[in-house]
XYZ file of C-alpha atoms in Angstrom:
555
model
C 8.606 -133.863 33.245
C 10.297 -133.224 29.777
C 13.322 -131.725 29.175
C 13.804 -128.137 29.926
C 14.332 -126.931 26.284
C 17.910 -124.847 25.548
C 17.938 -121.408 24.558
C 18.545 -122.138 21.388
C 15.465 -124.098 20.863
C 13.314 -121.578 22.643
C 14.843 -119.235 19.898
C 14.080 -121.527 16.988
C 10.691 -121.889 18.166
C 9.736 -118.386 18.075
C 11.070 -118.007 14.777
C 9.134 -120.450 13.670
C 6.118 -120.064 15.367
C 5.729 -116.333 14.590
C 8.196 -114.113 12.723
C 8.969 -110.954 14.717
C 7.649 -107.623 13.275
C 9.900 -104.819 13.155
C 10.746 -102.964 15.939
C 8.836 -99.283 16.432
C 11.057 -96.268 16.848
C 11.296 -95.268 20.548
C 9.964 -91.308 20.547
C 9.019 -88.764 23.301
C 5.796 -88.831 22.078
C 5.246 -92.408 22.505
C 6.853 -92.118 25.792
C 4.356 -89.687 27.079
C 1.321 -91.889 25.491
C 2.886 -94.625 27.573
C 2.515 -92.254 30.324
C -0.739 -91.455 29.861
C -1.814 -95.246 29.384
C -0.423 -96.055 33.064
C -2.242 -92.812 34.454
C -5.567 -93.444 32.408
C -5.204 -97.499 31.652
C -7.736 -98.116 28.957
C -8.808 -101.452 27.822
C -6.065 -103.185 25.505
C -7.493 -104.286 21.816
C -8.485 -107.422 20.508
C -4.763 -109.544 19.488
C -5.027 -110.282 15.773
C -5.150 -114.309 15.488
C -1.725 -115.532 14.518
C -3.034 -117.811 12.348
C -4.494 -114.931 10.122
C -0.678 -113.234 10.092
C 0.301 -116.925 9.481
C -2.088 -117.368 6.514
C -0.570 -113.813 4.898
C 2.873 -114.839 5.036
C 1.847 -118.380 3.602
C 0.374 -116.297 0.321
C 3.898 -114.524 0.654
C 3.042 -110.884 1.636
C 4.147 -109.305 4.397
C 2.072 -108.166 6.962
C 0.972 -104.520 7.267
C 3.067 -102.296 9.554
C 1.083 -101.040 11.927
C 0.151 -97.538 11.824
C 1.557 -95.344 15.147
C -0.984 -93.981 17.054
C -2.134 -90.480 17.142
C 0.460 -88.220 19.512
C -1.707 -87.065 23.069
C -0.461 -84.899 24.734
C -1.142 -85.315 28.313
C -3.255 -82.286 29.969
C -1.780 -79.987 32.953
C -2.905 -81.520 35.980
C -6.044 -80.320 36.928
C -6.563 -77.439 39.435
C -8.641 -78.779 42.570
C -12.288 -77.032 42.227
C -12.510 -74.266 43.454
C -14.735 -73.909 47.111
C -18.839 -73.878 46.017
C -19.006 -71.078 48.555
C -16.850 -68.528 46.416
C -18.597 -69.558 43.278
C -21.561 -68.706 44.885
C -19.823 -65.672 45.580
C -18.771 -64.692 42.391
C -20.936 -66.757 39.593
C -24.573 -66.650 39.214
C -26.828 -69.370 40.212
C -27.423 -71.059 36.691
C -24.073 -70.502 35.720
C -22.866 -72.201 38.984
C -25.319 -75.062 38.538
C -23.535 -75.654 34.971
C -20.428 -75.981 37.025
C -21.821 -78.401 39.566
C -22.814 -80.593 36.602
C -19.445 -80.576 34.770
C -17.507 -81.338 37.794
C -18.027 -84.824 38.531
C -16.728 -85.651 35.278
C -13.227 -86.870 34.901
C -12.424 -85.129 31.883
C -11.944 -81.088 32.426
C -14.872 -79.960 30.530
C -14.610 -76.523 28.521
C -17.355 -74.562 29.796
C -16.310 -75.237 33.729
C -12.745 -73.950 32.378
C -14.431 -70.684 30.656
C -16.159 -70.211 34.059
C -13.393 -70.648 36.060
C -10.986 -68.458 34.109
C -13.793 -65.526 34.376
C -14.147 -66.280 38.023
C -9.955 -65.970 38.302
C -10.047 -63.126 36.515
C -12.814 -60.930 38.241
C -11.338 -62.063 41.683
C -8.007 -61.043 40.693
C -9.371 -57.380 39.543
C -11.399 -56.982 42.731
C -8.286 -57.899 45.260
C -6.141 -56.345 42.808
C -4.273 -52.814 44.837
C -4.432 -51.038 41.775
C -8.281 -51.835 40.669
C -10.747 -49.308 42.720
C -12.807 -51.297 45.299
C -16.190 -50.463 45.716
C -15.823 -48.874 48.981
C -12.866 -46.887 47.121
C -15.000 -45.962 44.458
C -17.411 -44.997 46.836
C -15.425 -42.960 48.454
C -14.085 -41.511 45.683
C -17.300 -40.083 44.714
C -18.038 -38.878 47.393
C -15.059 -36.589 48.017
C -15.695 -35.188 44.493
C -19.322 -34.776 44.643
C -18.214 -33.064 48.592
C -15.230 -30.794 46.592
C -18.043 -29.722 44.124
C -20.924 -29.045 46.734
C -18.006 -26.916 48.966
C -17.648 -23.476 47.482
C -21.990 -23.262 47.580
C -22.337 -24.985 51.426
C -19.257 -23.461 53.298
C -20.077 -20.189 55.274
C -19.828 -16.629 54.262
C -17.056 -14.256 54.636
C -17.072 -12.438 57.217
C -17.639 -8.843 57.373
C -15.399 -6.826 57.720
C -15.896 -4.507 60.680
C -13.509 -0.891 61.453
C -13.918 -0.004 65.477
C -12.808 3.572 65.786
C -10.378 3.985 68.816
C -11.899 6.715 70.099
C -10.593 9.403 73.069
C -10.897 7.324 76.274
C -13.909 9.954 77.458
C -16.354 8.148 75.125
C -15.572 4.643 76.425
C -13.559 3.598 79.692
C -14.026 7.387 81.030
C -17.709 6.738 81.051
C -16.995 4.074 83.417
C -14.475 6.042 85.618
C -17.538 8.708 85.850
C -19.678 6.548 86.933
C -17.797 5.142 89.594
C -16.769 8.530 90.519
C -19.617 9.626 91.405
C -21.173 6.919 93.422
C -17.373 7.247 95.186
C -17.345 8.132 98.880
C -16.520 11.291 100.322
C -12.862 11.708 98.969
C -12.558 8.531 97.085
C -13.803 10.162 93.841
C -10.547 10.488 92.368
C -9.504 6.448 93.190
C -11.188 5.451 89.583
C -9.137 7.587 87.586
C -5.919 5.292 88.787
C -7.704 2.028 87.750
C -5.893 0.544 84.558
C -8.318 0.482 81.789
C -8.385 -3.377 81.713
C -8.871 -3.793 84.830
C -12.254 -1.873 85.020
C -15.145 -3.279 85.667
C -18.194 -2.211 83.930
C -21.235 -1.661 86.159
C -24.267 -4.541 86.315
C -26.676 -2.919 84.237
C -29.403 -4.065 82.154
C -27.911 -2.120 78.588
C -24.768 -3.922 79.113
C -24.613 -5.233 76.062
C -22.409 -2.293 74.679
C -19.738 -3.278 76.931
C -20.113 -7.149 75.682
C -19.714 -5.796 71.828
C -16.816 -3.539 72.621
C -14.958 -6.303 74.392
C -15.375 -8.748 72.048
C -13.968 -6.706 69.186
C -10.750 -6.243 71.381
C -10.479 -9.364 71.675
C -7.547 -10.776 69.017
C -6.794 -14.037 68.406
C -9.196 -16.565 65.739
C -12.373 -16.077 66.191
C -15.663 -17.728 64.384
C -17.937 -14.746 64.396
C -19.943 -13.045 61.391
C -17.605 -9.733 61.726
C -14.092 -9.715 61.534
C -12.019 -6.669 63.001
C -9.641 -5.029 60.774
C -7.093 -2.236 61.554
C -7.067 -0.405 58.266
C -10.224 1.462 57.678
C -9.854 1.403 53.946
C -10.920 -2.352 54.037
C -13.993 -2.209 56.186
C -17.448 -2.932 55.695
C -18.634 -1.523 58.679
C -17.538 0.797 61.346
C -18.464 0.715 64.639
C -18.560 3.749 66.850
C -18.171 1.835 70.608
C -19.577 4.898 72.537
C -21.091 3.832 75.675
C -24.430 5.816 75.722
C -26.553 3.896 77.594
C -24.043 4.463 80.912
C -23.661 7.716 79.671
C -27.175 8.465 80.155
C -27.160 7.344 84.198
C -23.663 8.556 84.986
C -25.225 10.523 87.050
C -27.048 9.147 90.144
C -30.822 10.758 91.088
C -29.254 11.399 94.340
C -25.783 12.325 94.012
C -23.404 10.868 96.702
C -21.126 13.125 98.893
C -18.889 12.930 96.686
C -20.455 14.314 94.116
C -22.239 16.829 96.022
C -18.367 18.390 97.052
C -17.000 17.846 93.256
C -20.180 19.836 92.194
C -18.569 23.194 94.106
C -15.485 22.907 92.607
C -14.051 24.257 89.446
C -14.208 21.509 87.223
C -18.144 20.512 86.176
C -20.084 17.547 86.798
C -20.469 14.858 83.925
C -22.759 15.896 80.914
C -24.602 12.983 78.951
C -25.723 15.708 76.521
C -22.316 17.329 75.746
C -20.352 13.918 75.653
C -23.234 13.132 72.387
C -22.236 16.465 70.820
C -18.570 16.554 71.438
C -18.695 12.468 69.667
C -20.640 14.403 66.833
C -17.732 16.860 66.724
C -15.103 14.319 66.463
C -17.119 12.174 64.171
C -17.754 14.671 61.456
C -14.335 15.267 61.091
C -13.460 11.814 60.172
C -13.266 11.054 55.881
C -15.180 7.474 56.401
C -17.981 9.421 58.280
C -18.208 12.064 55.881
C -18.077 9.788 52.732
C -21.654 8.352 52.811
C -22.907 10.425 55.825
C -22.303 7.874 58.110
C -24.759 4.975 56.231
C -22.112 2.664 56.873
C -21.622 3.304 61.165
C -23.450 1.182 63.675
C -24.113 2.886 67.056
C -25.582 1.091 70.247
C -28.183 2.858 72.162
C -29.719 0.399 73.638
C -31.777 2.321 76.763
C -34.553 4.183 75.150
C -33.029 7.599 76.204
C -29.522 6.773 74.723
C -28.150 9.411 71.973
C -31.487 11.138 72.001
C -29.909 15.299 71.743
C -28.434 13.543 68.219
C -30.358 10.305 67.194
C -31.412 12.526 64.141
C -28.315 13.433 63.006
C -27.270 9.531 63.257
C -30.650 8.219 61.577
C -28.852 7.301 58.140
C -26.809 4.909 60.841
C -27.194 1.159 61.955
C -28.937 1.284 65.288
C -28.304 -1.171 67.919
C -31.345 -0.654 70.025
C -34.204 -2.644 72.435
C -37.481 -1.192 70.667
C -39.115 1.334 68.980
C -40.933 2.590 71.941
C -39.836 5.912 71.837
C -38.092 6.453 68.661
C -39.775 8.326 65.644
C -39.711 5.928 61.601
C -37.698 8.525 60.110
C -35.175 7.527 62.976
C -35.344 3.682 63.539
C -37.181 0.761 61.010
C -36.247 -3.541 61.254
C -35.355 -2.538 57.758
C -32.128 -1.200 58.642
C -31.977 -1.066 62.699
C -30.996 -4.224 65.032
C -33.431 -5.063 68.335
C -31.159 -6.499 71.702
C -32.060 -8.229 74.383
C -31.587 -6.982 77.496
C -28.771 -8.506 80.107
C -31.557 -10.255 82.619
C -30.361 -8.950 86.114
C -31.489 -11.896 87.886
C -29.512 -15.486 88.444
C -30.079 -18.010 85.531
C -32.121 -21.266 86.800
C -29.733 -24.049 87.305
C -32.671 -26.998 87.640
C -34.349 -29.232 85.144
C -37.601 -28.519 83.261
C -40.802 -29.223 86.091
C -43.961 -28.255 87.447
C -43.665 -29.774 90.887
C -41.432 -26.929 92.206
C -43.298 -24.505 91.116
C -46.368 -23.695 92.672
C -47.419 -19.926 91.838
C -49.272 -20.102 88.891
C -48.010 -16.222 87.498
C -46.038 -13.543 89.284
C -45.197 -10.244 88.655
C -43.048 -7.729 90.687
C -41.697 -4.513 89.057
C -43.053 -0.630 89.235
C -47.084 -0.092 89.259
C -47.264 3.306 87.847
C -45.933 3.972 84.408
C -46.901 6.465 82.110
C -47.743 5.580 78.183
C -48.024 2.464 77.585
C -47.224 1.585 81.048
C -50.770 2.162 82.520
C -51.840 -1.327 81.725
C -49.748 -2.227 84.653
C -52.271 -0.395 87.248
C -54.831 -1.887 85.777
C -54.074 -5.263 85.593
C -52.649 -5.157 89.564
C -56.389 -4.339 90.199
C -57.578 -7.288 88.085
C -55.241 -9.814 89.951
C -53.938 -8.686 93.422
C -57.269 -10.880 94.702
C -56.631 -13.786 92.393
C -55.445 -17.070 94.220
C -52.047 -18.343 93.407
C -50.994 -15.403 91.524
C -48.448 -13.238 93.022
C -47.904 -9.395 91.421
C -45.855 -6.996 94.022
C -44.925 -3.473 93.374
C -40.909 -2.869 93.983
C -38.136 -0.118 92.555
C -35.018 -1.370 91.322
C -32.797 -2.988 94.534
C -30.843 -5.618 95.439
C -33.530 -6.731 97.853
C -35.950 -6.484 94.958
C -33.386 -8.371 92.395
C -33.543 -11.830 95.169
C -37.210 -11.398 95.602
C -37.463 -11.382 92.086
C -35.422 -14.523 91.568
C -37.190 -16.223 94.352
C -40.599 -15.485 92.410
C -39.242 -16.437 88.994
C -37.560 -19.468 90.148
C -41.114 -20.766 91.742
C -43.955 -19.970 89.218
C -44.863 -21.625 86.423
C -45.474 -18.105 84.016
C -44.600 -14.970 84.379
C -46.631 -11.791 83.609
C -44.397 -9.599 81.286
C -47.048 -6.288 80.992
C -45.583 -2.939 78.660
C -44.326 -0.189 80.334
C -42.819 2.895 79.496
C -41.476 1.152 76.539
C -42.853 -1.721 75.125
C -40.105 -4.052 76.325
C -38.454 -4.479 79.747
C -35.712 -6.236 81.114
C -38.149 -8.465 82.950
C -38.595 -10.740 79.939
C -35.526 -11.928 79.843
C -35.026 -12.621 83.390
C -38.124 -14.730 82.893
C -36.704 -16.240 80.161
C -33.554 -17.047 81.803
C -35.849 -18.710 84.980
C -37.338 -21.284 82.217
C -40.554 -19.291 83.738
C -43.526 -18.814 80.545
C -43.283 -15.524 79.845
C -46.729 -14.160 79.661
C -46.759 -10.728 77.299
C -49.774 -8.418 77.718
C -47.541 -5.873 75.195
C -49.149 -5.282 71.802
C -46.284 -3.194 69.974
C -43.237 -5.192 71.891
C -40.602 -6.037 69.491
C -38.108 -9.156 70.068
C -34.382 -9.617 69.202
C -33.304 -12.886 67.001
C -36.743 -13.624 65.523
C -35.041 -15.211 62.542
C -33.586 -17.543 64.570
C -36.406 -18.261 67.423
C -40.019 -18.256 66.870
C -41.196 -16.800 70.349
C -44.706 -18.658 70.467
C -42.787 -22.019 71.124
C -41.712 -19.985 74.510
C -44.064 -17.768 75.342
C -47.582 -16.549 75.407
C -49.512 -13.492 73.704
C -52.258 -11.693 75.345
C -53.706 -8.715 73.964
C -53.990 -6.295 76.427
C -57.982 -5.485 75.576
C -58.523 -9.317 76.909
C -55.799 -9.425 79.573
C -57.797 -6.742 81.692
C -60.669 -8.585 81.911
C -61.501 -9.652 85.052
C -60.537 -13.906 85.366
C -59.042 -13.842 81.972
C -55.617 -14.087 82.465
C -56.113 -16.587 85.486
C -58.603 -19.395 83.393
C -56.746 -18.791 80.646
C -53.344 -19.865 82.548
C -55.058 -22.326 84.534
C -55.888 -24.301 81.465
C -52.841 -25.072 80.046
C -51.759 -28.773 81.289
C -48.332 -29.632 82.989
C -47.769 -31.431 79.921
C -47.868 -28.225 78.211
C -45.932 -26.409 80.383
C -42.849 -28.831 80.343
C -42.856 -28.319 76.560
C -42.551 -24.589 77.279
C -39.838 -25.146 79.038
C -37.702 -27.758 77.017
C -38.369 -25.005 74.396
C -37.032 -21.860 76.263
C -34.105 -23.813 77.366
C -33.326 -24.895 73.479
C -32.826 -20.865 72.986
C -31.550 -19.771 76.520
C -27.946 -19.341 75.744
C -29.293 -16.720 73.183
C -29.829 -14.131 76.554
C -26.766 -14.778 78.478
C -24.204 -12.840 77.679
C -21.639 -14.918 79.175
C -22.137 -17.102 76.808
C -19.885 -17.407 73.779
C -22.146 -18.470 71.436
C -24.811 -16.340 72.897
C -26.173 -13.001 71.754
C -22.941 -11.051 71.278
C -22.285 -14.061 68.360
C -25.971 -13.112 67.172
C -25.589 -9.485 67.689
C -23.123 -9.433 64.653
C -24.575 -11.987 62.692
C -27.611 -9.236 62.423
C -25.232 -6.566 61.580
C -23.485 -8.498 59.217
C -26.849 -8.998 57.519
C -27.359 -5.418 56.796
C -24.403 -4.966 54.669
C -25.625 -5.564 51.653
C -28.375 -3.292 52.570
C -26.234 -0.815 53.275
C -23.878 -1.076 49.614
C -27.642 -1.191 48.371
C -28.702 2.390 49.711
C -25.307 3.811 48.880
C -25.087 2.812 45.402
C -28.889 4.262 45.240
C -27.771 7.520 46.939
C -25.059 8.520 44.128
C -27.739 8.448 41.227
C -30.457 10.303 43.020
C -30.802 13.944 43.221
C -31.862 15.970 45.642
C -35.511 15.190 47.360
C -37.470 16.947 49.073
C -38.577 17.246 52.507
C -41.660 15.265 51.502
C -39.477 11.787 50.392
C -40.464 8.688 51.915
C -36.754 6.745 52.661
C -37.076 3.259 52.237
C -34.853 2.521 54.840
C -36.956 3.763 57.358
C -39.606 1.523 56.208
C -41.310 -0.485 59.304
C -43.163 -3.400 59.503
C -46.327 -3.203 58.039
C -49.385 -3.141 60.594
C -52.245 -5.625 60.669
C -54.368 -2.160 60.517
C -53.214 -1.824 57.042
C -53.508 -4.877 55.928
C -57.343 -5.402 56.472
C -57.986 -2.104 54.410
């Protein structure tokens, strides 16, 4: 081995060998191209030859200085893709498969940067609290289109209903008379000492005036069609809460003992007809009553007798009544007058809709002989006393007769519902009530709540020229499948709470959502009353208008 040469010589060597270029300016932008290089090393250039940067110094020019290379800035360190499951989320498909093609590539490419900054963006709008979601939005529309759709879907006002507080002889002294004089022999006077709340008004099929009359007492918030006020001069209506239909039977066919004795003394027996004309009396002296001749007063008279000495001084009036049976069209019309049903005397059927517990086909049980209308009834006990599985009984009114009854109704599958002296009895409804078919041989019957219940869903029609006929009325019943028989039922029991009483939402609710129907009627006829003048005797009123007959029609 040679001699390890000094530093010296090592120095003159270089000099010789190769003269050093000038050294480059250290700058931050070289610095970070340094950076760069170590991050991204690229390939180095070709060295020039040192004999061609010998050869130029030999011809005696210096060698070019080398020109700096461009400044790069290094890029932001990428973000890390984002997942392919919220691109798929928030990109379309082709736009996504642009994505999938720039991202294997080193180099951040533009168009995966565009996409990703829209991506950013709508994701930050859609999580953003103050952005509307679309379940916000949504929502949002939907309360306004609900605040504009309100005012035309919420329910009517109410009308506004005035109950006169008449003298206690026209309403809770009705009821004292009648328990007076079914009283026993020196009892008579024990009623008088009841409290009025604490009276009890007797079970009776027209109890429906004593349902009305309570309810308007009643104070407190309330959901009805009427609503009671106190000052007269901002009713509607006014309702005159007479009870005429216990008026009219105060008085027992056979008087008790009590009666009999009370009958010697000084002070008379109870009057029906001068309790209607002393009401008259205190009615006509009243400034509503006298301002439009009563047009705006409802009465009840629900028995076909009730407020009969006066019905024609009252005709101009709202009538709360059962039928037409025995009331003139002058005096009653559906145009202006209200049909009830009656207050079914007989327990309501607890059980479920069936056929197996019922094996009478049709019963009947009620009074034979009626006059009128009523004479079907003899006729048609002679058509199916014989029949088999039919039962038809003759009975008066009892309390024997009332558990007969609901023994009967309770075990048939229809029951016969024939006119009497009115077209309409009590009877239906108990039948009703029994989720027994009513059968109705009545051809001018009329029936409460029609706009509400469409009675061939629960019953059945028989005109009475067909029901006489001898094994009509059996074949015709006797045809109708179980099948069709349960649908009766699931029918009538859709509608039953419409004939209890008890029941709030029952007919006392649909009693005044009739009468509140009539009132514009009623501001109708008024108005029309001021600009007429006087008619004769002659005049059709159009509020006395009835249904049109078939009769009619077919001419």
């Amino acid at each position: 081995m040679g001699p390890t040469p000094s530093p010296a010589s090592r120095k003159a060597t270089t000099a010789v060998g190769a003269p050093k270029s000038p050294p480059s300016p250290v700058s931050l932008p070289a610095v970070l191209l340094l950076l760069r290089r170590r991050r991204h090393p690229a390939r180095p250039p070709p060295p020039r030859p040192p004999a061609a940067t010998a050869h130029m110094w030999e011809r005696g020019r210096l060698p070019r200085k080398p020109r700096p290379s461009p400044i790069l800035v290094p890029p932001p360190p990428a973000s890390p893709p984002p997942p392919r499951r919220l691109l798929a989320f928030l990109l379309p498909r082709s736009l996504l498969s642009l994505a999938a093609r720039a991202m294997p590539s080193r180099r951040p490419s533009p168009l995966l940067l565009l996409l990703l900054a829209l991506a950013l963006a709508f994701l930050f709008l859609l999580l953003s609290p103050s952005a509307p979601s679309a379940s916000h939005l949504s929502s949002s529309l939907a309360s306004a289109a609900a605040a504009v759709s309100t005012p035309a879907s919420s329910p009517p006002a109410p009308v506004k209903i005035y109950m006169y507080d008449l003298p206690a002889k026209f309403t809770y002294g009705v009821v004292r008379s009648y328990m007076a004089a079914r009283a026993r022999a020196g009892a008579a006077g024990a009623a008088s000492a009841i409290p009025d709340d604490e009276l009890r008004y007797p079970g009776h099929q027209h109890s429906a005036e004593w349902w009305l009359f309570k309810d308007l007492r009643r104070r407190g918030p309330r959901d009805r069609p009427v609503a009671r006020v106190d000052d007269p001069a901002d009713a509607d209506l006014f309702y005159v809460p007479f009870f005429s239909s216990l008026s009219l039977v105060v008085n027992p066919i056979r008087p008790s003992a009590a009666a009999a004795n009370a009958s010697d003394a000084a002070e008379p027996a109870y009057s029906d007809e001068s309790t209607q004309e002393e009401l008259l009396v205190w009615l006509e002296r009243q400034p509503y009553w006298r301002r439009h001749q009563g047009r705006d007063h409802v009465f009840i008279c629900q028995d076909p007798n009730a407020l009969y000495r006066v019905v024609d001084r009252i005709s101009n009036a709202v009538l709360l009544i059962s039928d037409f049976g025995r009331l003139r069209s002058e005096q009653a019309s559906l145009v202006k007058d209200v049909i009830l049903p009656y207050a079914h005397r007989i327990n309501s059927f607890q059980g479920d809709v069936g056929v197996e517990s019922r094996p009478s086909l049709l019963f009947f049980m009620g009074n034979r002989y009626r006059k009128e209308g009523g004479k079907v009834r003899d006729t048609l006990f002679q058509v199916l006393e014989n029949e088999a599985d039919v039962i038809i009984k003759h009975g008066a009114q009892s309390r024997e007769s009332r558990r007969m009854a609901t023994r009967g109704m309770h075990s048939s599958k229809f029951c016969l519902h024939p006119a009497g002296d009115t077209p309409s009895a009590c009877r239906l409804f108990d039948a009703l009530v029994s989720l027994c078919v009513p059968v109705i041989v009545s051809d001018y019957i009329e029936l409460p709540f029609e706009d509400v219940i469409d009675y061939r869903n629960i019953s059945i029609f028989v005109e009475t020229s067909k029901a006489v006929q001898p094994g009509f009325l059996t074949s015709t019943l006797q045809g109708i499948s179980s099948q069709r028989i349960l649908e009766y039922q699931r029918e009538i029991k859709k509608v039953k709470h419409y004939f209890e009483y008890e029941d709030p939402n029952g007919p006392v609710n649909q009693i005044w959502h009739q009468v509140s129907s009539k009132a514009p009627l009623i501001k109708l006829l008024i108005n029309r009353d001021k600009r007429l003048v006087e008619r004769g005797t002659n005049g059709t009123d159009c509020s006395c208008i009835c249904s049109t007959t078939k009769e009619l029609l077919r001419k």
